[in-house]
Amino acid sequence: MSNTPESTGAPAPALDAILLLEQPFAHLPYDQLSALLRTQQRLLTRELDLAQASLLDLASTRRSDPNTAAEQLDTSIKRLKALKRRLAQLNAQTKTTLNTASVRYAHLQDLHAISTTADPAFDTWSRTRLNRILVDYMLRRGANSAAAHLTSVAAIPNLVDTALFAEIDKIEASLQPVSAAAEGGEHCARALAWCAENRPALEAVDSRLEFDLRMQVYIELARIRTPSTLRHAIAYLRAHLLPMQEEFAAPLARETGPVPEDQQQQQQQQAEDNFGSAPSKRKQVSRLLGLLACPPSSPAYADLYHPDRWASLRASFRSCALLIHSLPPQPMLHIALSAGLSSLKLPACYAHEQSMLHAAEVAFQDSAGAAAAVEGHTARAIQRATEVSGRGAVEVSIPEPNPSDSLASKISPSKTPLAAGAGSAPGRITKGSEQNPDCPICEKDGLGTLAREVPWSHHENSTIVCRLNGHVMSEDDPPLCLPNGRVYSRSALEDIAVKSADGQTITDPRTGELFAFSSLRKVYIS
């Protein structure tokens, strides 16, 4: 049975904050189910319509050749059998996706059954979540072997998106330039098939990925510059790019309607500024026509022939694939770290650096003052020598000040904070320091380095955390102030008092001072 927060003093898990980052994790299986159902519906509608049309054609043509009728029936039967096999595959994928959704729902439901962060079940759940986030990071960075190993060791195959990222990597790897023998098109075939399968989702987010892929196929055909490939490029332009341009231009004309010529030109200019608009596509198609006359060496079309377009296509494909599957563009590890570090980052975490910089500045100013004194002394001596030399040849000796008399040399290295911390291990928080040993931001050689890249913590309402037990101080566990000005929670100070010899003495763990429990004062949070 889980411990209650009242019995352990530990807070309950922050469900809203935790589940805020779990939306893509929970939403992805349902997006996949929706895509599978749309695919099944599209296949059924298409194949049944074809079978119905074939049967109606046979019924209307009574005097047709029996052999021809038999061939049409055989063709319809073969297509229906192929449909059955395809639906069986989709059904198996649907069952797998449903199982994944069920496992993920149960994983999130386990969190609601945990009433306190002191429960061992919360540590187990958090460890599983950390493994999920690490696997997501590895899959996005191409460390597939390490991701597979961690998935197997942690036994979380249904909690990670290995299959999805494997498909994305496979299609992304196919978007590479090929030799002239490929005749163009094969390098974009997988990506175009993926676009056809996910066309409704791509249209919902106004993606122009398919248009860019078609453009690249045309460009590769024009790059080869043989008579056959140029004819193929013209046919490809008419078959794919021109219809896509008209498809986007027709709704625009219906929406705008009859408008004055000046307003029409203004609207067209604004639309051309929109990269995904119909005028932008018309402009791109117009430039593509120029490739038929200009070779890759032409500077006018260097941007279209440039090989970096492949890298742009790969990045665009990955971005669209993550978007339609409700996945964030950056790894969940980055999101969780930036949010967590930002919520913990306070000026007190870097107060020791400010003191070190102040000590260094004081030492620099003292040394600069000593140097100025030396320069002034030398200048006065030279001036006296000049005055004397004007009255005759006199031997002048300019005394040099003793370096040991300068202020900078009187600063003992052991008295400066810079030298005081030099003997300790780097990044180690020493006793008496203002840093919290349990704060990851205060560890300058660890997460404190990453925390420099995130903004400071912003709290609309004050939240005071006890340095001793890490609990949030509230009206149920109010803060108490020691005579030396340090503030801790009542529960932490009561624990210290109970462990003392007389049961009434408080030992400040940071300074070692002893105080009576009756000398503590209550502090009110504003």
Coordinates of C-alpha atoms in Angstrom, one line a residue:
M1 CA 0.0 0.0 0.0
S2 CA 1.4 3.4 -0.9
N3 CA 2.3 5.8 1.9
T4 CA 0.3 8.9 2.2
P5 CA 1.8 12.4 2.1
E6 CA 0.7 13.0 5.7
S7 CA 2.6 10.1 7.0
T8 CA 5.9 10.7 5.2
G9 CA 5.9 14.4 4.7
A10 CA 6.7 14.0 1.0
P11 CA 4.6 15.9 -1.5
A12 CA 2.3 14.2 -4.0
P13 CA 3.5 13.9 -7.6
A14 CA 2.8 17.0 -9.7
L15 CA 0.5 15.3 -12.2
D16 CA -0.3 18.4 -14.3
A17 CA 3.4 19.2 -14.7
I18 CA 4.4 15.6 -15.5
L19 CA 1.5 14.9 -17.9
L20 CA 2.1 18.1 -19.8
L21 CA 5.1 16.5 -21.4
E22 CA 3.4 13.2 -22.0
Q23 CA 0.9 14.5 -24.6
P24 CA 2.9 13.3 -27.7
F25 CA 3.6 10.0 -25.9
A26 CA -0.1 9.3 -25.4
H27 CA -1.4 10.8 -28.6
L28 CA 0.8 9.0 -31.1
P29 CA -0.9 5.6 -31.1
Y30 CA -4.3 7.2 -31.7
D31 CA -2.9 9.1 -34.7
Q32 CA -1.5 5.9 -36.1
L33 CA -4.9 4.2 -35.5
S34 CA -6.6 7.0 -37.4
A35 CA -4.2 6.7 -40.3
L36 CA -4.7 2.9 -40.5
L37 CA -8.5 3.3 -40.5
R38 CA -8.3 5.9 -43.3
T39 CA -6.1 3.6 -45.3
Q40 CA -8.5 0.7 -44.9
Q41 CA -11.5 2.9 -45.9
R42 CA -9.6 4.2 -48.9
L43 CA -8.7 0.7 -50.1
L44 CA -12.2 -0.7 -49.6
T45 CA -13.8 2.2 -51.4
R46 CA -11.5 2.0 -54.3
E47 CA -11.4 -1.7 -54.8
L48 CA -15.2 -2.2 -54.3
D49 CA -16.0 0.6 -56.7
L50 CA -13.7 -1.0 -59.3
A51 CA -15.3 -4.4 -58.8
Q52 CA -18.8 -3.0 -59.0
A53 CA -18.0 -1.1 -62.2
S54 CA -16.6 -4.2 -63.7
L55 CA -19.6 -6.3 -62.9
L56 CA -22.0 -3.6 -64.1
D57 CA -20.0 -3.5 -67.4
L58 CA -20.4 -7.2 -67.8
A59 CA -24.1 -7.1 -67.0
S60 CA -24.7 -4.3 -69.5
T61 CA -22.8 -6.1 -72.3
R62 CA -24.8 -9.3 -72.8
R63 CA -23.2 -10.3 -76.1
S64 CA -19.6 -10.0 -74.9
D65 CA -17.1 -12.8 -75.5
P66 CA -17.2 -15.4 -72.8
N67 CA -13.5 -15.5 -72.6
T68 CA -13.3 -11.8 -72.2
A69 CA -15.9 -11.9 -69.4
A70 CA -14.0 -14.7 -67.7
E71 CA -10.8 -12.6 -67.8
Q72 CA -12.6 -9.6 -66.3
L73 CA -14.0 -11.8 -63.5
D74 CA -10.6 -13.3 -62.9
T75 CA -9.1 -9.8 -62.7
S76 CA -11.7 -8.7 -60.2
I77 CA -11.2 -11.8 -58.1
K78 CA -7.5 -11.3 -58.0
R79 CA -7.9 -7.7 -57.0
L80 CA -10.3 -8.7 -54.2
K81 CA -7.9 -11.4 -53.0
A82 CA -5.1 -8.8 -52.9
L83 CA -7.4 -6.5 -51.0
K84 CA -8.1 -9.2 -48.5
R85 CA -4.4 -9.8 -47.9
R86 CA -3.7 -6.1 -47.6
L87 CA -6.6 -5.7 -45.1
A88 CA -5.2 -8.6 -43.1
Q89 CA -1.9 -6.8 -42.8
L90 CA -3.6 -3.6 -41.8
N91 CA -5.7 -5.5 -39.2
A92 CA -2.5 -6.9 -37.6
Q93 CA -1.0 -3.4 -37.5
T94 CA -4.2 -2.2 -35.9
K95 CA -4.0 -4.8 -33.2
T96 CA -0.4 -4.0 -32.5
T97 CA -1.2 -0.2 -32.3
L98 CA -4.1 -0.9 -30.0
N99 CA -1.9 -2.9 -27.7
T100 CA 0.6 -0.1 -27.7
A101 CA -2.1 2.4 -26.8
S102 CA -3.3 0.1 -24.0
V103 CA 0.2 -0.3 -22.5
R104 CA 0.8 3.5 -22.6
Y105 CA -2.5 4.2 -21.0
A106 CA -1.7 1.8 -18.2
H107 CA 1.7 3.4 -17.8
L108 CA 0.2 6.8 -17.3
Q109 CA -2.5 5.4 -15.1
D110 CA 0.1 4.0 -12.8
L111 CA 1.1 7.5 -12.0
H112 CA -2.3 8.4 -10.7
A113 CA -2.2 5.5 -8.3
I114 CA 1.0 7.0 -6.6
S115 CA 0.1 9.3 -3.8
T116 CA 3.5 10.5 -2.7
T117 CA 7.0 10.9 -4.2
A118 CA 8.4 8.9 -1.3
D119 CA 6.7 5.8 -2.6
P120 CA 9.2 3.4 -4.3
A121 CA 6.7 3.0 -7.1
F122 CA 7.3 6.6 -8.0
D123 CA 11.0 6.0 -8.4
T124 CA 10.3 3.0 -10.6
W125 CA 7.9 5.0 -12.7
S126 CA 10.4 7.9 -13.0
R127 CA 13.1 5.5 -14.0
T128 CA 10.9 4.0 -16.8
R129 CA 10.1 7.6 -17.9
L130 CA 13.8 8.5 -18.0
N131 CA 14.6 5.4 -20.1
R132 CA 11.8 6.4 -22.6
I133 CA 13.3 9.9 -22.9
L134 CA 16.8 8.5 -23.4
V135 CA 15.6 6.1 -26.1
D136 CA 13.8 9.0 -27.9
Y137 CA 17.0 11.0 -27.8
M138 CA 19.1 8.1 -29.2
L139 CA 16.6 7.4 -32.0
R140 CA 16.6 11.0 -33.1
R141 CA 20.4 11.1 -33.1
G142 CA 20.8 7.9 -35.0
A143 CA 22.1 5.7 -32.2
N144 CA 19.8 2.9 -33.1
S145 CA 21.9 0.1 -31.6
A146 CA 22.1 1.8 -28.2
A147 CA 18.4 2.6 -28.3
A148 CA 17.5 -1.1 -29.1
H149 CA 19.8 -2.3 -26.2
L150 CA 18.2 0.1 -23.7
T151 CA 14.7 -0.8 -24.9
S152 CA 15.5 -4.5 -24.4
V153 CA 17.1 -4.1 -21.0
A154 CA 14.4 -1.8 -19.7
A155 CA 11.6 -3.9 -21.3
I156 CA 9.8 -0.9 -22.8
P157 CA 9.2 -1.9 -26.4
N158 CA 5.6 -0.6 -26.4
L159 CA 6.6 2.7 -24.7
V160 CA 9.0 3.9 -27.4
D161 CA 8.6 4.7 -31.1
T162 CA 11.3 2.5 -32.6
A163 CA 9.3 1.5 -35.6
L164 CA 8.3 5.0 -36.5
F165 CA 11.8 6.4 -36.3
A166 CA 13.1 3.4 -38.3
E167 CA 10.7 4.2 -41.1
I168 CA 11.6 7.9 -41.0
D169 CA 15.4 7.0 -41.1
K170 CA 14.8 4.6 -44.0
I171 CA 12.9 7.2 -46.1
E172 CA 15.3 10.0 -45.2
A173 CA 18.3 7.9 -46.2
S174 CA 16.7 7.3 -49.6
L175 CA 16.7 11.1 -50.4
Q176 CA 20.1 11.1 -51.8
P177 CA 21.5 12.1 -55.3
V178 CA 22.0 9.2 -57.6
S179 CA 23.9 8.6 -60.8
A180 CA 22.5 9.4 -64.3
A181 CA 21.8 5.7 -64.8
A182 CA 18.9 5.9 -62.4
E183 CA 16.9 8.0 -64.9
G184 CA 15.6 10.1 -62.0
G185 CA 12.7 9.4 -59.7
E186 CA 13.8 6.3 -57.8
H187 CA 15.5 8.4 -55.1
C188 CA 12.2 10.1 -54.2
A189 CA 10.0 7.1 -54.7
R190 CA 9.7 6.1 -51.1
A191 CA 9.1 9.6 -49.9
L192 CA 6.4 10.2 -52.5
A193 CA 4.7 6.9 -51.5
W194 CA 4.8 8.1 -47.9
C195 CA 3.2 11.4 -49.0
A196 CA 0.5 9.6 -50.9
E197 CA -0.3 7.5 -47.8
N198 CA -0.3 10.5 -45.5
R199 CA -1.8 13.1 -47.9
P200 CA -4.8 14.1 -45.7
A201 CA -2.5 14.8 -42.7
L202 CA -0.1 16.8 -44.9
E203 CA -2.9 18.8 -46.4
A204 CA -4.1 19.6 -42.9
V205 CA -0.8 21.2 -42.0
D206 CA -0.4 23.0 -45.4
S207 CA 2.8 21.1 -46.2
R208 CA 4.4 21.5 -49.6
L209 CA 6.7 18.5 -49.2
E210 CA 5.1 16.5 -52.1
F211 CA 5.5 19.5 -54.4
D212 CA 9.2 19.9 -53.4
L213 CA 9.8 16.2 -54.0
R214 CA 8.1 16.4 -57.5
M215 CA 10.3 19.4 -58.2
Q216 CA 13.4 17.5 -57.3
V217 CA 12.5 14.5 -59.6
Y218 CA 12.0 17.0 -62.4
I219 CA 15.3 18.7 -61.7
E220 CA 17.2 15.4 -61.7
L221 CA 15.6 14.6 -65.1
A222 CA 16.7 17.9 -66.5
R223 CA 20.2 17.6 -65.0
I224 CA 20.9 14.4 -67.1
R225 CA 20.1 16.4 -70.3
T226 CA 19.6 13.5 -72.8
P227 CA 16.8 13.7 -75.3
S228 CA 14.8 10.9 -73.5
T229 CA 15.2 12.5 -70.1
L230 CA 14.2 15.9 -71.3
R231 CA 11.0 14.4 -72.9
H232 CA 10.4 12.5 -69.7
A233 CA 10.9 15.8 -67.7
I234 CA 8.2 17.6 -69.9
A235 CA 5.8 14.7 -69.4
Y236 CA 6.5 14.6 -65.7
L237 CA 5.9 18.4 -65.4
R238 CA 2.5 18.1 -67.2
A239 CA 1.5 15.0 -65.2
H240 CA 2.3 16.1 -61.7
L241 CA 3.5 19.7 -61.2
L242 CA 1.0 21.6 -63.4
P243 CA -2.0 19.8 -61.8
M244 CA -0.7 20.6 -58.3
Q245 CA -0.3 24.3 -59.3
E246 CA -3.9 24.4 -60.6
E247 CA -5.2 22.6 -57.6
F248 CA -4.0 25.3 -55.3
A249 CA -4.8 28.1 -57.7
A250 CA -8.5 27.3 -58.1
P251 CA -9.5 27.7 -54.4
L252 CA -7.6 30.9 -54.3
A253 CA -9.6 32.3 -57.3
R254 CA -12.9 31.3 -55.7
E255 CA -12.0 32.9 -52.4
T256 CA -10.8 36.2 -53.8
G257 CA -13.6 36.7 -56.4
P258 CA -13.8 39.8 -58.5
V259 CA -11.6 42.5 -57.1
P260 CA -10.1 45.7 -58.6
E261 CA -6.9 45.4 -60.5
D262 CA -4.7 47.3 -58.0
Q263 CA -6.0 45.2 -55.1
Q264 CA -5.5 42.1 -57.1
Q265 CA -1.9 42.9 -57.7
Q266 CA -1.4 43.7 -54.0
Q267 CA -3.0 40.3 -53.1
Q268 CA -0.9 38.5 -55.6
Q269 CA 2.3 40.1 -54.2
Q270 CA 1.3 39.2 -50.7
A271 CA 0.6 35.6 -51.8
E272 CA 3.9 35.4 -53.6
D273 CA 5.6 36.3 -50.3
N274 CA 4.0 33.2 -48.8
F275 CA 6.3 30.3 -49.8
G276 CA 3.5 27.7 -49.8
S277 CA 0.9 29.7 -51.7
A278 CA -0.4 29.0 -55.2
P279 CA 1.4 32.0 -56.8
S280 CA 4.6 30.8 -55.2
K281 CA 4.1 27.4 -56.8
R282 CA 3.3 29.0 -60.2
K283 CA 6.5 31.0 -59.9
Q284 CA 8.5 27.9 -59.1
V285 CA 7.0 26.0 -62.1
S286 CA 7.9 28.9 -64.4
R287 CA 11.5 28.7 -63.3
L288 CA 11.4 24.9 -63.8
L289 CA 10.6 25.4 -67.4
G290 CA 13.8 27.3 -67.8
L291 CA 15.8 24.2 -66.8
L292 CA 14.9 22.6 -70.2
A293 CA 17.1 25.2 -71.9
C294 CA 19.8 25.8 -69.2
P295 CA 22.4 23.2 -68.1
P296 CA 23.6 22.8 -64.5
S297 CA 26.5 25.2 -65.2
S298 CA 24.1 28.1 -65.8
P299 CA 24.3 30.6 -62.9
A300 CA 20.7 31.6 -63.3
Y301 CA 19.5 28.3 -62.0
A302 CA 22.4 27.4 -59.6
D303 CA 20.0 27.3 -56.6
L304 CA 17.8 24.6 -58.3
Y305 CA 20.7 22.5 -59.4
H306 CA 22.6 22.9 -56.1
P307 CA 23.2 19.5 -54.3
D308 CA 22.3 21.1 -51.0
R309 CA 18.6 20.8 -52.0
W310 CA 18.8 17.2 -50.9
A311 CA 19.8 18.1 -47.4
S312 CA 16.9 20.6 -47.3
L313 CA 14.5 17.9 -48.5
R314 CA 15.7 15.5 -45.8
A315 CA 15.2 18.1 -43.2
S316 CA 11.8 19.0 -44.5
F317 CA 10.7 15.4 -44.6
R318 CA 11.7 14.7 -41.0
S319 CA 10.0 17.9 -39.9
C320 CA 6.8 16.9 -41.6
A321 CA 6.9 13.3 -40.4
L322 CA 7.3 14.5 -36.8
L323 CA 4.6 17.1 -37.2
I324 CA 1.9 14.9 -38.5
H325 CA 2.6 12.3 -35.7
S326 CA 2.3 15.0 -33.0
L327 CA 5.9 14.7 -32.1
P328 CA 8.0 17.8 -31.1
P329 CA 10.8 18.8 -33.4
Q330 CA 13.4 18.6 -30.6
P331 CA 14.1 15.6 -28.4
M332 CA 12.0 15.2 -25.2
L333 CA 15.3 15.2 -23.3
H334 CA 16.0 18.8 -24.4
I335 CA 12.4 19.9 -23.4
A336 CA 12.5 18.2 -20.0
L337 CA 16.0 19.5 -19.2
S338 CA 15.3 23.1 -20.3
A339 CA 12.0 23.2 -18.3
G340 CA 13.5 21.6 -15.2
L341 CA 16.8 23.6 -15.2
S342 CA 14.9 26.8 -15.8
S343 CA 12.5 26.2 -12.9
L344 CA 15.5 25.5 -10.6
K345 CA 17.9 28.3 -11.8
L346 CA 18.1 31.1 -9.3
P347 CA 20.7 33.9 -8.8
A348 CA 21.8 32.2 -5.6
C349 CA 23.1 29.3 -7.6
Y350 CA 25.8 31.5 -9.1
A351 CA 26.4 33.7 -6.1
H352 CA 29.8 32.1 -5.5
E353 CA 30.9 33.1 -8.9
Q354 CA 29.9 36.7 -8.3
S355 CA 31.9 36.7 -5.1
M356 CA 34.9 35.3 -6.9
L357 CA 34.6 37.9 -9.6
H358 CA 34.3 40.6 -7.0
A359 CA 37.5 39.4 -5.3
A360 CA 39.3 39.2 -8.6
E361 CA 38.2 42.8 -9.4
V362 CA 39.4 44.1 -6.0
A363 CA 42.7 42.4 -6.5
F364 CA 43.0 43.9 -10.0
Q365 CA 42.1 47.3 -8.8
D366 CA 44.7 47.1 -6.0
S367 CA 47.4 46.0 -8.4
A368 CA 46.4 48.7 -10.8
G369 CA 46.7 51.3 -8.0
A370 CA 50.1 50.0 -7.0
A371 CA 51.3 50.2 -10.7
A372 CA 49.9 53.8 -10.9
A373 CA 51.9 54.7 -7.7
V374 CA 55.1 53.3 -9.3
E375 CA 54.5 55.3 -12.5
G376 CA 53.8 58.4 -10.5
H377 CA 57.0 58.0 -8.4
T378 CA 59.1 57.4 -11.5
A379 CA 57.6 60.4 -13.3
R380 CA 58.4 62.7 -10.3
A381 CA 61.9 61.4 -10.2
I382 CA 62.4 62.0 -13.9
Q383 CA 61.0 65.5 -13.6
R384 CA 63.5 66.3 -10.8
A385 CA 66.3 64.8 -12.8
T386 CA 65.4 67.1 -15.7
E387 CA 65.3 70.1 -13.5
V388 CA 68.8 69.3 -12.1
S389 CA 70.2 68.5 -15.6
G390 CA 69.2 71.9 -16.7
R391 CA 71.6 73.4 -14.2
G392 CA 74.5 71.2 -15.2
A393 CA 75.7 67.7 -15.7
V394 CA 74.7 65.9 -12.5
E395 CA 74.5 62.1 -12.0
V396 CA 70.9 61.3 -11.1
S397 CA 69.8 58.0 -9.5
I398 CA 66.1 57.1 -9.8
P399 CA 65.2 54.8 -6.9
E400 CA 62.8 52.0 -7.9
P401 CA 60.0 51.2 -5.4
N402 CA 60.1 47.9 -3.6
P403 CA 57.6 45.5 -5.2
S404 CA 56.8 44.0 -1.8
D405 CA 55.5 47.4 -0.7
S406 CA 52.6 47.4 -3.2
L407 CA 49.0 46.8 -2.1
A408 CA 48.6 43.9 -4.4
S409 CA 51.5 42.0 -2.9
K410 CA 49.9 42.4 0.6
I411 CA 46.9 40.4 -0.4
S412 CA 47.4 37.0 1.0
P413 CA 46.3 34.2 -1.4
S414 CA 44.8 32.3 1.4
K415 CA 42.5 35.2 2.2
T416 CA 40.8 35.4 -1.2
P417 CA 37.8 33.3 -2.2
L418 CA 39.6 32.3 -5.4
A419 CA 42.4 30.7 -3.5
A420 CA 40.2 29.4 -0.8
G421 CA 38.4 27.2 -3.2
A422 CA 41.5 26.2 -5.1
G423 CA 42.4 23.5 -2.7
S424 CA 39.0 21.8 -2.9
A425 CA 37.8 19.5 -5.7
P426 CA 36.5 21.4 -8.7
G427 CA 32.7 21.9 -8.6
R428 CA 32.5 20.5 -5.0
I429 CA 30.2 22.5 -2.7
T430 CA 32.0 23.0 0.6
K431 CA 30.5 23.5 4.1
G432 CA 29.5 27.0 4.8
S433 CA 28.8 27.8 1.2
E434 CA 25.6 29.5 0.2
Q435 CA 25.0 26.8 -2.4
N436 CA 22.6 24.0 -1.9
P437 CA 24.3 20.6 -2.1
D438 CA 21.1 19.0 -3.4
C439 CA 20.6 21.6 -6.2
P440 CA 21.8 20.4 -9.6
I441 CA 22.3 24.0 -10.8
C442 CA 24.8 24.7 -8.0
E443 CA 27.1 21.9 -9.3
K444 CA 29.0 24.0 -11.7
D445 CA 30.8 21.1 -13.4
G446 CA 27.5 19.2 -14.0
L447 CA 24.1 20.4 -15.0
G448 CA 25.0 23.9 -13.9
T449 CA 27.0 24.3 -17.1
L450 CA 23.9 23.4 -19.2
A451 CA 21.7 25.7 -17.0
R452 CA 23.6 28.8 -18.3
E453 CA 21.7 28.4 -21.6
V454 CA 18.2 28.6 -20.1
P455 CA 16.4 31.6 -18.7
W456 CA 16.0 32.3 -15.0
S457 CA 13.3 30.8 -13.0
H458 CA 10.1 32.9 -12.9
H459 CA 7.5 32.4 -10.1
E460 CA 4.4 34.6 -9.9
N461 CA 3.9 33.3 -6.3
S462 CA 6.8 32.8 -3.8
T463 CA 7.7 29.2 -3.3
I464 CA 10.2 28.6 -0.5
V465 CA 12.0 25.2 -0.3
C466 CA 13.8 24.0 2.8
R467 CA 17.5 23.5 2.4
L468 CA 17.5 20.5 4.7
N469 CA 14.7 18.2 3.6
G470 CA 13.9 19.7 0.2
H471 CA 10.2 20.2 1.1
V472 CA 8.1 23.2 0.1
M473 CA 7.4 25.4 3.2
S474 CA 3.7 26.3 3.6
E475 CA 1.2 27.0 6.3
D476 CA 1.2 23.3 7.2
D477 CA 5.0 23.3 7.5
P478 CA 5.9 26.9 8.1
P479 CA 9.4 28.3 8.0
L480 CA 11.2 29.1 11.3
C481 CA 14.1 31.5 11.6
L482 CA 17.2 30.8 13.8
P483 CA 18.8 33.6 15.8
N484 CA 21.6 33.7 13.2
G485 CA 19.0 34.6 10.4
R486 CA 18.9 31.2 8.6
V487 CA 15.5 29.8 7.8
Y488 CA 14.4 26.2 7.7
S489 CA 11.1 24.3 7.8
R490 CA 9.5 23.4 11.1
S491 CA 9.6 19.7 10.2
A492 CA 13.3 19.7 9.5
L493 CA 14.1 21.6 12.7
E494 CA 11.9 19.3 14.8
D495 CA 13.8 16.3 13.4
I496 CA 17.1 17.9 14.4
A497 CA 15.8 18.7 17.9
V498 CA 14.5 15.2 18.5
K499 CA 17.9 13.8 17.7
S500 CA 19.7 16.1 20.1
A501 CA 20.8 15.1 23.6
D502 CA 18.1 17.1 25.5
G503 CA 15.5 17.1 22.7
Q504 CA 15.3 20.9 22.7
T505 CA 18.6 22.0 21.0
I506 CA 19.0 22.9 17.4
T507 CA 22.3 22.6 15.6
D508 CA 22.6 24.7 12.5
P509 CA 23.9 22.1 9.9
R510 CA 25.6 24.9 7.9
T511 CA 27.4 26.8 10.6
G512 CA 27.4 24.3 13.5
E513 CA 25.9 26.9 16.0
L514 CA 23.7 25.7 18.8
F515 CA 20.3 27.3 19.6
A516 CA 17.4 26.4 21.9
F517 CA 14.2 25.5 20.1
S518 CA 12.3 28.1 22.1
S519 CA 14.5 30.8 20.5
L520 CA 13.2 30.2 17.0
R521 CA 10.9 32.7 15.4
K522 CA 8.1 32.1 12.9
V523 CA 8.5 33.6 9.5
Y524 CA 5.5 34.6 7.3
I525 CA 5.6 34.1 3.6
S526 CA 4.4 37.2 1.7

